């Protein structure tokens, strides 16, 4: 059993794969909007691939994609080459975009 298998087994929610555009707006004084690709989602969160390397854990964002919109919290980031992958915890959902 490798480290990735251990991590996968700790997940308590099913992940639904996705490949749709998602818009994220950082909350705060300088509202930055970025576009990324929604990789997967679960009941309480989602994972996005994007090019904004300045995103940091703890930041709040507004999100919007073809099936949902709401507010989320950045939980983690992984920078791979020129692409960033981030995990988000959904704080509230407002229904279809």
mmCIF file with all atom_site columns, N, CA and C in Angstrom, residues 17-80:
data_model
loop_
_atom_site.group_PDB
_atom_site.id
_atom_site.type_symbol
_atom_site.label_atom_id
_atom_site.label_alt_id
_atom_site.label_comp_id
_atom_site.label_asym_id
_atom_site.label_entity_id
_atom_site.label_seq_id
_atom_site.pdbx_PDB_ins_code
_atom_site.Cartn_x
_atom_site.Cartn_y
_atom_site.Cartn_z
_atom_site.occupancy
_atom_site.B_iso_or_equiv
_atom_site.pdbx_formal_charge
_atom_site.auth_seq_id
_atom_site.auth_comp_id
_atom_site.auth_asym_id
_atom_site.auth_atom_id
_atom_site.pdbx_PDB_model_num
ATOM 1   N N  . UNK A 1 17 ? -16.158 12.928 -10.670 1.00 0.00 ? 17 UNK A N  1
ATOM 2   C CA . UNK A 1 17 ? -15.270 13.583 -11.626 1.00 0.00 ? 17 UNK A CA 1
ATOM 3   C C  . UNK A 1 17 ? -16.011 14.657 -12.418 1.00 0.00 ? 17 UNK A C  1
ATOM 4   N N  . UNK A 1 18 ? -15.274 15.672 -12.815 1.00 0.00 ? 18 UNK A N  1
ATOM 5   C CA . UNK A 1 18 ? -15.848 16.765 -13.598 1.00 0.00 ? 18 UNK A CA 1
ATOM 6   C C  . UNK A 1 18 ? -14.760 17.285 -14.536 1.00 0.00 ? 18 UNK A C  1
ATOM 7   N N  . UNK A 1 19 ? -15.150 18.020 -15.512 1.00 0.00 ? 19 UNK A N  1
ATOM 8   C CA . UNK A 1 19 ? -14.202 18.669 -16.427 1.00 0.00 ? 19 UNK A CA 1
ATOM 9   C C  . UNK A 1 19 ? -14.896 19.886 -17.017 1.00 0.00 ? 19 UNK A C  1
ATOM 10  N N  . UNK A 1 20 ? -15.297 20.794 -16.146 1.00 0.00 ? 20 UNK A N  1
ATOM 11  C CA . UNK A 1 20 ? -16.004 21.997 -16.595 1.00 0.00 ? 20 UNK A CA 1
ATOM 12  C C  . UNK A 1 20 ? -15.272 23.234 -16.099 1.00 0.00 ? 20 UNK A C  1
ATOM 13  N N  . UNK A 1 21 ? -15.516 24.351 -16.762 1.00 0.00 ? 21 UNK A N  1
ATOM 14  C CA . UNK A 1 21 ? -14.938 25.621 -16.359 1.00 0.00 ? 21 UNK A CA 1
ATOM 15  C C  . UNK A 1 21 ? -15.557 26.082 -15.049 1.00 0.00 ? 21 UNK A C  1
ATOM 16  N N  . UNK A 1 22 ? -14.718 26.666 -14.194 1.00 0.00 ? 22 UNK A N  1
ATOM 17  C CA . UNK A 1 22 ? -15.189 27.224 -12.927 1.00 0.00 ? 22 UNK A CA 1
ATOM 18  C C  . UNK A 1 22 ? -14.572 28.605 -12.766 1.00 0.00 ? 22 UNK A C  1
ATOM 19  N N  . UNK A 1 23 ? -15.363 29.550 -12.269 1.00 0.00 ? 23 UNK A N  1
ATOM 20  C CA . UNK A 1 23 ? -14.899 30.906 -12.017 1.00 0.00 ? 23 UNK A CA 1
ATOM 21  C C  . UNK A 1 23 ? -14.788 31.085 -10.516 1.00 0.00 ? 23 UNK A C  1
ATOM 22  N N  . UNK A 1 24 ? -13.648 31.611 -10.078 1.00 0.00 ? 24 UNK A N  1
ATOM 23  C CA . UNK A 1 24 ? -13.395 31.871 -8.666  1.00 0.00 ? 24 UNK A CA 1
ATOM 24  C C  . UNK A 1 24 ? -13.104 33.351 -8.492  1.00 0.00 ? 24 UNK A C  1
ATOM 25  N N  . UNK A 1 25 ? -13.739 33.976 -7.524  1.00 0.00 ? 25 UNK A N  1
ATOM 26  C CA . UNK A 1 25 ? -13.465 35.377 -7.197  1.00 0.00 ? 25 UNK A CA 1
ATOM 27  C C  . UNK A 1 25 ? -12.966 35.429 -5.767  1.00 0.00 ? 25 UNK A C  1
ATOM 28  N N  . UNK A 1 26 ? -11.738 35.919 -5.597  1.00 0.00 ? 26 UNK A N  1
ATOM 29  C CA . UNK A 1 26 ? -11.161 36.042 -4.263  1.00 0.00 ? 26 UNK A CA 1
ATOM 30  C C  . UNK A 1 26 ? -11.837 37.167 -3.519  1.00 0.00 ? 26 UNK A C  1
ATOM 31  N N  . UNK A 1 27 ? -12.211 36.920 -2.286  1.00 0.00 ? 27 UNK A N  1
ATOM 32  C CA . UNK A 1 27 ? -12.820 37.958 -1.469  1.00 0.00 ? 27 UNK A CA 1
ATOM 33  C C  . UNK A 1 27 ? -11.727 38.847 -0.896  1.00 0.00 ? 27 UNK A C  1
ATOM 34  N N  . UNK A 1 28 ? -12.045 40.097 -0.677  1.00 0.00 ? 28 UNK A N  1
ATOM 35  C CA . UNK A 1 28 ? -11.081 41.015 -0.095  1.00 0.00 ? 28 UNK A CA 1
ATOM 36  C C  . UNK A 1 28 ? -11.027 42.322 -0.852  1.00 0.00 ? 28 UNK A C  1
ATOM 37  N N  . UNK A 1 29 ? -10.040 43.147 -0.474  1.00 0.00 ? 29 UNK A N  1
ATOM 38  C CA . UNK A 1 29 ? -9.912  44.487 -1.041  1.00 0.00 ? 29 UNK A CA 1
ATOM 39  C C  . UNK A 1 29 ? -9.698  44.460 -2.554  1.00 0.00 ? 29 UNK A C  1
ATOM 40  N N  . UNK A 1 30 ? -8.862  43.563 -3.022  1.00 0.00 ? 30 UNK A N  1
ATOM 41  C CA . UNK A 1 30 ? -8.619  43.482 -4.469  1.00 0.00 ? 30 UNK A CA 1
ATOM 42  C C  . UNK A 1 30 ? -9.271  42.212 -5.002  1.00 0.00 ? 30 UNK A C  1
ATOM 43  N N  . UNK A 1 31 ? -10.485 42.337 -5.465  1.00 0.00 ? 31 UNK A N  1
ATOM 44  C CA . UNK A 1 31 ? -11.239 41.185 -5.959  1.00 0.00 ? 31 UNK A CA 1
ATOM 45  C C  . UNK A 1 31 ? -10.610 40.676 -7.253  1.00 0.00 ? 31 UNK A C  1
ATOM 46  N N  . UNK A 1 32 ? -9.963  39.539 -7.176  1.00 0.00 ? 32 UNK A N  1
ATOM 47  C CA . UNK A 1 32 ? -9.334  38.907 -8.327  1.00 0.00 ? 32 UNK A CA 1
ATOM 48  C C  . UNK A 1 32 ? -10.240 37.794 -8.794  1.00 0.00 ? 32 UNK A C  1
ATOM 49  N N  . UNK A 1 33 ? -10.515 37.753 -10.111 1.00 0.00 ? 33 UNK A N  1
ATOM 50  C CA . UNK A 1 33 ? -11.311 36.652 -10.656 1.00 0.00 ? 33 UNK A CA 1
ATOM 51  C C  . UNK A 1 33 ? -10.400 35.777 -11.499 1.00 0.00 ? 33 UNK A C  1
ATOM 52  N N  . UNK A 1 34 ? -10.502 34.480 -11.306 1.00 0.00 ? 34 UNK A N  1
ATOM 53  C CA . UNK A 1 34 ? -9.722  33.562 -12.114 1.00 0.00 ? 34 UNK A CA 1
ATOM 54  C C  . UNK A 1 34 ? -10.616 32.455 -12.636 1.00 0.00 ? 34 UNK A C  1
ATOM 55  N N  . UNK A 1 35 ? -10.175 31.876 -13.743 1.00 0.00 ? 35 UNK A N  1
ATOM 56  C CA . UNK A 1 35 ? -10.913 30.778 -14.371 1.00 0.00 ? 35 UNK A CA 1
ATOM 57  C C  . UNK A 1 35 ? -10.058 29.533 -14.265 1.00 0.00 ? 35 UNK A C  1
ATOM 58  N N  . UNK A 1 36 ? -10.682 28.431 -13.903 1.00 0.00 ? 36 UNK A N  1
ATOM 59  C CA . UNK A 1 36 ? -9.978  27.171 -13.795 1.00 0.00 ? 36 UNK A CA 1
ATOM 60  C C  . UNK A 1 36 ? -10.829 26.032 -14.314 1.00 0.00 ? 36 UNK A C  1
ATOM 61  N N  . UNK A 1 37 ? -10.347 24.830 -14.088 1.00 0.00 ? 37 UNK A N  1
ATOM 62  C CA . UNK A 1 37 ? -11.072 23.629 -14.490 1.00 0.00 ? 37 UNK A CA 1
ATOM 63  C C  . UNK A 1 37 ? -11.451 22.848 -13.232 1.00 0.00 ? 37 UNK A C  1
ATOM 64  N N  . UNK A 1 38 ? -12.746 22.625 -13.052 1.00 0.00 ? 38 UNK A N  1
ATOM 65  C CA . UNK A 1 38 ? -13.232 21.818 -11.935 1.00 0.00 ? 38 UNK A CA 1
ATOM 66  C C  . UNK A 1 38 ? -12.863 20.369 -12.229 1.00 0.00 ? 38 UNK A C  1
ATOM 67  N N  . UNK A 1 39 ? -12.045 19.766 -11.364 1.00 0.00 ? 39 UNK A N  1
ATOM 68  C CA . UNK A 1 39 ? -11.576 18.396 -11.585 1.00 0.00 ? 39 UNK A CA 1
ATOM 69  C C  . UNK A 1 39 ? -12.510 17.361 -10.980 1.00 0.00 ? 39 UNK A C  1
ATOM 70  N N  . UNK A 1 40 ? -12.968 17.627 -9.762  1.00 0.00 ? 40 UNK A N  1
ATOM 71  C CA . UNK A 1 40 ? -13.934 16.737 -9.118  1.00 0.00 ? 40 UNK A CA 1
ATOM 72  C C  . UNK A 1 40 ? -14.612 17.482 -7.984  1.00 0.00 ? 40 UNK A C  1
ATOM 73  N N  . UNK A 1 41 ? -15.703 16.902 -7.511  1.00 0.00 ? 41 UNK A N  1
ATOM 74  C CA . UNK A 1 41 ? -16.442 17.524 -6.408  1.00 0.00 ? 41 UNK A CA 1
ATOM 75  C C  . UNK A 1 41 ? -17.049 16.452 -5.526  1.00 0.00 ? 41 UNK A C  1
ATOM 76  N N  . UNK A 1 42 ? -17.363 16.864 -4.306  1.00 0.00 ? 42 UNK A N  1
ATOM 77  C CA . UNK A 1 42 ? -18.037 15.984 -3.354  1.00 0.00 ? 42 UNK A CA 1
ATOM 78  C C  . UNK A 1 42 ? -19.124 16.814 -2.678  1.00 0.00 ? 42 UNK A C  1
ATOM 79  N N  . UNK A 1 43 ? -19.794 16.233 -1.729  1.00 0.00 ? 43 UNK A N  1
ATOM 80  C CA . UNK A 1 43 ? -20.851 16.939 -1.002  1.00 0.00 ? 43 UNK A CA 1
ATOM 81  C C  . UNK A 1 43 ? -20.318 18.196 -0.314  1.00 0.00 ? 43 UNK A C  1
ATOM 82  N N  . UNK A 1 44 ? -19.091 18.140 0.207   1.00 0.00 ? 44 UNK A N  1
ATOM 83  C CA . UNK A 1 44 ? -18.590 19.261 0.999   1.00 0.00 ? 44 UNK A CA 1
ATOM 84  C C  . UNK A 1 44 ? -17.449 20.057 0.367   1.00 0.00 ? 44 UNK A C  1
ATOM 85  N N  . UNK A 1 45 ? -16.979 19.662 -0.810  1.00 0.00 ? 45 UNK A N  1
ATOM 86  C CA . UNK A 1 45 ? -15.858 20.391 -1.395  1.00 0.00 ? 45 UNK A CA 1
ATOM 87  C C  . UNK A 1 45 ? -15.627 20.070 -2.857  1.00 0.00 ? 45 UNK A C  1
ATOM 88  N N  . UNK A 1 46 ? -14.549 20.650 -3.381  1.00 0.00 ? 46 UNK A N  1
ATOM 89  C CA . UNK A 1 46 ? -14.190 20.412 -4.780  1.00 0.00 ? 46 UNK A CA 1
ATOM 90  C C  . UNK A 1 46 ? -12.711 20.692 -4.993  1.00 0.00 ? 46 UNK A C  1
ATOM 91  N N  . UNK A 1 47 ? -12.206 20.225 -6.138  1.00 0.00 ? 47 UNK A N  1
ATOM 92  C CA . UNK A 1 47 ? -10.801 20.386 -6.506  1.00 0.00 ? 47 UNK A CA 1
ATOM 93  C C  . UNK A 1 47 ? -10.738 21.069 -7.862  1.00 0.00 ? 47 UNK A C  1
ATOM 94  N N  . UNK A 1 48 ? -9.831  22.051 -7.986  1.00 0.00 ? 48 UNK A N  1
ATOM 95  C CA . UNK A 1 48 ? -9.734  22.872 -9.192  1.00 0.00 ? 48 UNK A CA 1
ATOM 96  C C  . UNK A 1 48 ? -8.286  22.946 -9.665  1.00 0.00 ? 48 UNK A C  1
ATOM 97  N N  . UNK A 1 49 ? -8.100  22.914 -10.967 1.00 0.00 ? 49 UNK A N  1
ATOM 98  C CA . UNK A 1 49 ? -6.806  23.166 -11.586 1.00 0.00 ? 49 UNK A CA 1
ATOM 99  C C  . UNK A 1 49 ? -6.850  24.575 -12.175 1.00 0.00 ? 49 UNK A C  1
ATOM 100 N N  . UNK A 1 50 ? -5.801  25.383 -11.913 1.00 0.00 ? 50 UNK A N  1
ATOM 101 C CA . UNK A 1 50 ? -5.778  26.778 -12.381 1.00 0.00 ? 50 UNK A CA 1
ATOM 102 C C  . UNK A 1 50 ? -4.336  27.257 -12.471 1.00 0.00 ? 50 UNK A C  1
ATOM 103 N N  . UNK A 1 51 ? -4.128  28.509 -12.879 1.00 0.00 ? 51 UNK A N  1
ATOM 104 C CA . UNK A 1 51 ? -2.775  29.046 -13.045 1.00 0.00 ? 51 UNK A CA 1
ATOM 105 C C  . UNK A 1 51 ? -2.427  30.157 -12.059 1.00 0.00 ? 51 UNK A C  1
ATOM 106 N N  . UNK A 1 52 ? -3.243  30.372 -11.046 1.00 0.00 ? 52 UNK A N  1
ATOM 107 C CA . UNK A 1 52 ? -3.030  31.453 -10.092 1.00 0.00 ? 52 UNK A CA 1
ATOM 108 C C  . UNK A 1 52 ? -2.219  30.941 -8.907  1.00 0.00 ? 52 UNK A C  1
ATOM 109 N N  . UNK A 1 53 ? -0.909  31.163 -8.912  1.00 0.00 ? 53 UNK A N  1
ATOM 110 C CA . UNK A 1 53 ? -0.034  30.600 -7.879  1.00 0.00 ? 53 UNK A CA 1
ATOM 111 C C  . UNK A 1 53 ? -0.089  31.349 -6.551  1.00 0.00 ? 53 UNK A C  1
ATOM 112 N N  . UNK A 1 54 ? -0.710  32.540 -6.518  1.00 0.00 ? 54 UNK A N  1
ATOM 113 C CA . UNK A 1 54 ? -0.759  33.329 -5.284  1.00 0.00 ? 54 UNK A CA 1
ATOM 114 C C  . UNK A 1 54 ? -1.915  32.948 -4.359  1.00 0.00 ? 54 UNK A C  1
ATOM 115 N N  . UNK A 1 55 ? -2.727  31.999 -4.754  1.00 0.00 ? 55 UNK A N  1
ATOM 116 C CA . UNK A 1 55 ? -3.834  31.551 -3.904  1.00 0.00 ? 55 UNK A CA 1
ATOM 117 C C  . UNK A 1 55 ? -3.263  30.869 -2.662  1.00 0.00 ? 55 UNK A C  1
ATOM 118 N N  . UNK A 1 56 ? -3.813  31.159 -1.486  1.00 0.00 ? 56 UNK A N  1
ATOM 119 C CA . UNK A 1 56 ? -3.261  30.550 -0.275  1.00 0.00 ? 56 UNK A CA 1
ATOM 120 C C  . UNK A 1 56 ? -4.358  29.949 0.603   1.00 0.00 ? 56 UNK A C  1
ATOM 121 N N  . UNK A 1 57 ? -3.962  28.983 1.395   1.00 0.00 ? 57 UNK A N  1
ATOM 122 C CA . UNK A 1 57 ? -4.892  28.324 2.314   1.00 0.00 ? 57 UNK A CA 1
ATOM 123 C C  . UNK A 1 57 ? -5.523  29.357 3.240   1.00 0.00 ? 57 UNK A C  1
ATOM 124 N N  . UNK A 1 58 ? -6.824  29.197 3.478   1.00 0.00 ? 58 UNK A N  1
ATOM 125 C CA . UNK A 1 58 ? -7.537  30.106 4.352   1.00 0.00 ? 58 UNK A CA 1
ATOM 126 C C  . UNK A 1 58 ? -8.254  31.229 3.621   1.00 0.00 ? 58 UNK A C  1
ATOM 127 N N  . UNK A 1 59 ? -7.940  31.441 2.349   1.00 0.00 ? 59 UNK A N  1
ATOM 128 C CA . UNK A 1 59 ? -8.645  32.486 1.598   1.00 0.00 ? 59 UNK A CA 1
ATOM 129 C C  . UNK A 1 59 ? -10.062 32.036 1.288   1.00 0.00 ? 59 UNK A C  1
ATOM 130 N N  . UNK A 1 60 ? -10.983 33.004 1.325   1.00 0.00 ? 60 UNK A N  1
ATOM 131 C CA . UNK A 1 60 ? -12.375 32.745 0.959   1.00 0.00 ? 60 UNK A CA 1
ATOM 132 C C  . UNK A 1 60 ? -12.571 33.155 -0.495  1.00 0.00 ? 60 UNK A C  1
ATOM 133 N N  . UNK A 1 61 ? -13.372 32.385 -1.209  1.00 0.00 ? 61 UNK A N  1
ATOM 134 C CA . UNK A 1 61 ? -13.676 32.685 -2.604  1.00 0.00 ? 61 UNK A CA 1
ATOM 135 C C  . UNK A 1 61 ? -15.167 32.513 -2.862  1.00 0.00 ? 61 UNK A C  1
ATOM 136 N N  . UNK A 1 62 ? -15.651 33.214 -3.870  1.00 0.00 ? 62 UNK A N  1
ATOM 137 C CA . UNK A 1 62 ? -16.964 32.924 -4.436  1.00 0.00 ? 62 UNK A CA 1
ATOM 138 C C  . UNK A 1 62 ? -16.688 32.053 -5.651  1.00 0.00 ? 62 UNK A C  1
ATOM 139 N N  . UNK A 1 63 ? -17.493 31.009 -5.849  1.00 0.00 ? 63 UNK A N  1
ATOM 140 C CA . UNK A 1 63 ? -17.298 30.135 -7.001  1.00 0.00 ? 63 UNK A CA 1
ATOM 141 C C  . UNK A 1 63 ? -18.578 30.048 -7.811  1.00 0.00 ? 63 UNK A C  1
ATOM 142 N N  . UNK A 1 64 ? -18.385 29.717 -9.088  1.00 0.00 ? 64 UNK A N  1
ATOM 143 C CA . UNK A 1 64 ? -19.532 29.573 -9.996  1.00 0.00 ? 64 UNK A CA 1
ATOM 144 C C  . UNK A 1 64 ? -19.128 28.649 -11.131 1.00 0.00 ? 64 UNK A C  1
ATOM 145 N N  . UNK A 1 65 ? -19.956 27.660 -11.381 1.00 0.00 ? 65 UNK A N  1
ATOM 146 C CA . UNK A 1 65 ? -19.793 26.791 -12.553 1.00 0.00 ? 65 UNK A CA 1
ATOM 147 C C  . UNK A 1 65 ? -21.176 26.429 -13.060 1.00 0.00 ? 65 UNK A C  1
ATOM 148 N N  . UNK A 1 66 ? -21.249 25.567 -14.073 1.00 0.00 ? 66 UNK A N  1
ATOM 149 C CA . UNK A 1 66 ? -22.532 25.332 -14.754 1.00 0.00 ? 66 UNK A CA 1
ATOM 150 C C  . UNK A 1 66 ? -23.622 24.703 -13.888 1.00 0.00 ? 66 UNK A C  1
ATOM 151 N N  . UNK A 1 67 ? -23.278 24.131 -12.725 1.00 0.00 ? 67 UNK A N  1
ATOM 152 C CA . UNK A 1 67 ? -24.302 23.476 -11.907 1.00 0.00 ? 67 UNK A CA 1
ATOM 153 C C  . UNK A 1 67 ? -24.470 24.070 -10.518 1.00 0.00 ? 67 UNK A C  1
ATOM 154 N N  . UNK A 1 68 ? -23.549 24.949 -10.118 1.00 0.00 ? 68 UNK A N  1
ATOM 155 C CA . UNK A 1 68 ? -23.617 25.433 -8.741  1.00 0.00 ? 68 UNK A CA 1
ATOM 156 C C  . UNK A 1 68 ? -22.859 26.741 -8.590  1.00 0.00 ? 68 UNK A C  1
ATOM 157 N N  . UNK A 1 69 ? -23.124 27.423 -7.485  1.00 0.00 ? 69 UNK A N  1
ATOM 158 C CA . UNK A 1 69 ? -22.385 28.627 -7.115  1.00 0.00 ? 69 UNK A CA 1
ATOM 159 C C  . UNK A 1 69 ? -22.476 28.772 -5.611  1.00 0.00 ? 69 UNK A C  1
ATOM 160 N N  . UNK A 1 70 ? -21.573 29.536 -5.041  1.00 0.00 ? 70 UNK A N  1
ATOM 161 C CA . UNK A 1 70 ? -21.583 29.733 -3.598  1.00 0.00 ? 70 UNK A CA 1
ATOM 162 C C  . UNK A 1 70 ? -20.269 30.285 -3.098  1.00 0.00 ? 70 UNK A C  1
ATOM 163 N N  . UNK A 1 71 ? -19.958 29.999 -1.840  1.00 0.00 ? 71 UNK A N  1
ATOM 164 C CA . UNK A 1 71 ? -18.736 30.470 -1.189  1.00 0.00 ? 71 UNK A CA 1
ATOM 165 C C  . UNK A 1 71 ? -17.955 29.265 -0.687  1.00 0.00 ? 71 UNK A C  1
ATOM 166 N N  . UNK A 1 72 ? -16.630 29.387 -0.753  1.00 0.00 ? 72 UNK A N  1
ATOM 167 C CA . UNK A 1 72 ? -15.776 28.281 -0.338  1.00 0.00 ? 72 UNK A CA 1
ATOM 168 C C  . UNK A 1 72 ? -14.503 28.814 0.303   1.00 0.00 ? 72 UNK A C  1
ATOM 169 N N  . UNK A 1 73 ? -13.798 27.921 0.963   1.00 0.00 ? 73 UNK A N  1
ATOM 170 C CA . UNK A 1 73 ? -12.553 28.233 1.641   1.00 0.00 ? 73 UNK A CA 1
ATOM 171 C C  . UNK A 1 73 ? -11.442 27.391 1.028   1.00 0.00 ? 73 UNK A C  1
ATOM 172 N N  . UNK A 1 74 ? -10.319 28.023 0.700   1.00 0.00 ? 74 UNK A N  1
ATOM 173 C CA . UNK A 1 74 ? -9.166  27.294 0.165   1.00 0.00 ? 74 UNK A CA 1
ATOM 174 C C  . UNK A 1 74 ? -8.565  26.460 1.296   1.00 0.00 ? 74 UNK A C  1
ATOM 175 N N  . UNK A 1 75 ? -8.468  25.149 1.080   1.00 0.00 ? 75 UNK A N  1
ATOM 176 C CA . UNK A 1 75 ? -7.929  24.264 2.114   1.00 0.00 ? 75 UNK A CA 1
ATOM 177 C C  . UNK A 1 75 ? -6.472  23.889 1.857   1.00 0.00 ? 75 UNK A C  1
ATOM 178 N N  . UNK A 1 76 ? -6.106  23.704 0.601   1.00 0.00 ? 76 UNK A N  1
ATOM 179 C CA . UNK A 1 76 ? -4.735  23.319 0.262   1.00 0.00 ? 76 UNK A CA 1
ATOM 180 C C  . UNK A 1 76 ? -4.424  23.695 -1.191  1.00 0.00 ? 76 UNK A C  1
ATOM 181 N N  . UNK A 1 77 ? -3.141  23.790 -1.494  1.00 0.00 ? 77 UNK A N  1
ATOM 182 C CA . UNK A 1 77 ? -2.659  24.076 -2.841  1.00 0.00 ? 77 UNK A CA 1
ATOM 183 C C  . UNK A 1 77 ? -1.476  23.172 -3.153  1.00 0.00 ? 77 UNK A C  1
ATOM 184 N N  . UNK A 1 78 ? -1.366  22.805 -4.411  1.00 0.00 ? 78 UNK A N  1
ATOM 185 C CA . UNK A 1 78 ? -0.219  22.029 -4.886  1.00 0.00 ? 78 UNK A CA 1
ATOM 186 C C  . UNK A 1 78 ? 0.189   22.643 -6.224  1.00 0.00 ? 78 UNK A C  1
ATOM 187 N N  . UNK A 1 79 ? 1.419   23.119 -6.316  1.00 0.00 ? 79 UNK A N  1
ATOM 188 C CA . UNK A 1 79 ? 1.902   23.720 -7.554  1.00 0.00 ? 79 UNK A CA 1
ATOM 189 C C  . UNK A 1 79 ? 2.750   22.695 -8.286  1.00 0.00 ? 79 UNK A C  1
ATOM 190 N N  . UNK A 1 80 ? 2.334   22.383 -9.508  1.00 0.00 ? 80 UNK A N  1
ATOM 191 C CA . UNK A 1 80 ? 3.023   21.412 -10.356 1.00 0.00 ? 80 UNK A CA 1
ATOM 192 C C  . UNK A 1 80 ? 3.364   22.090 -11.674 1.00 0.00 ? 80 UNK A C  1
#
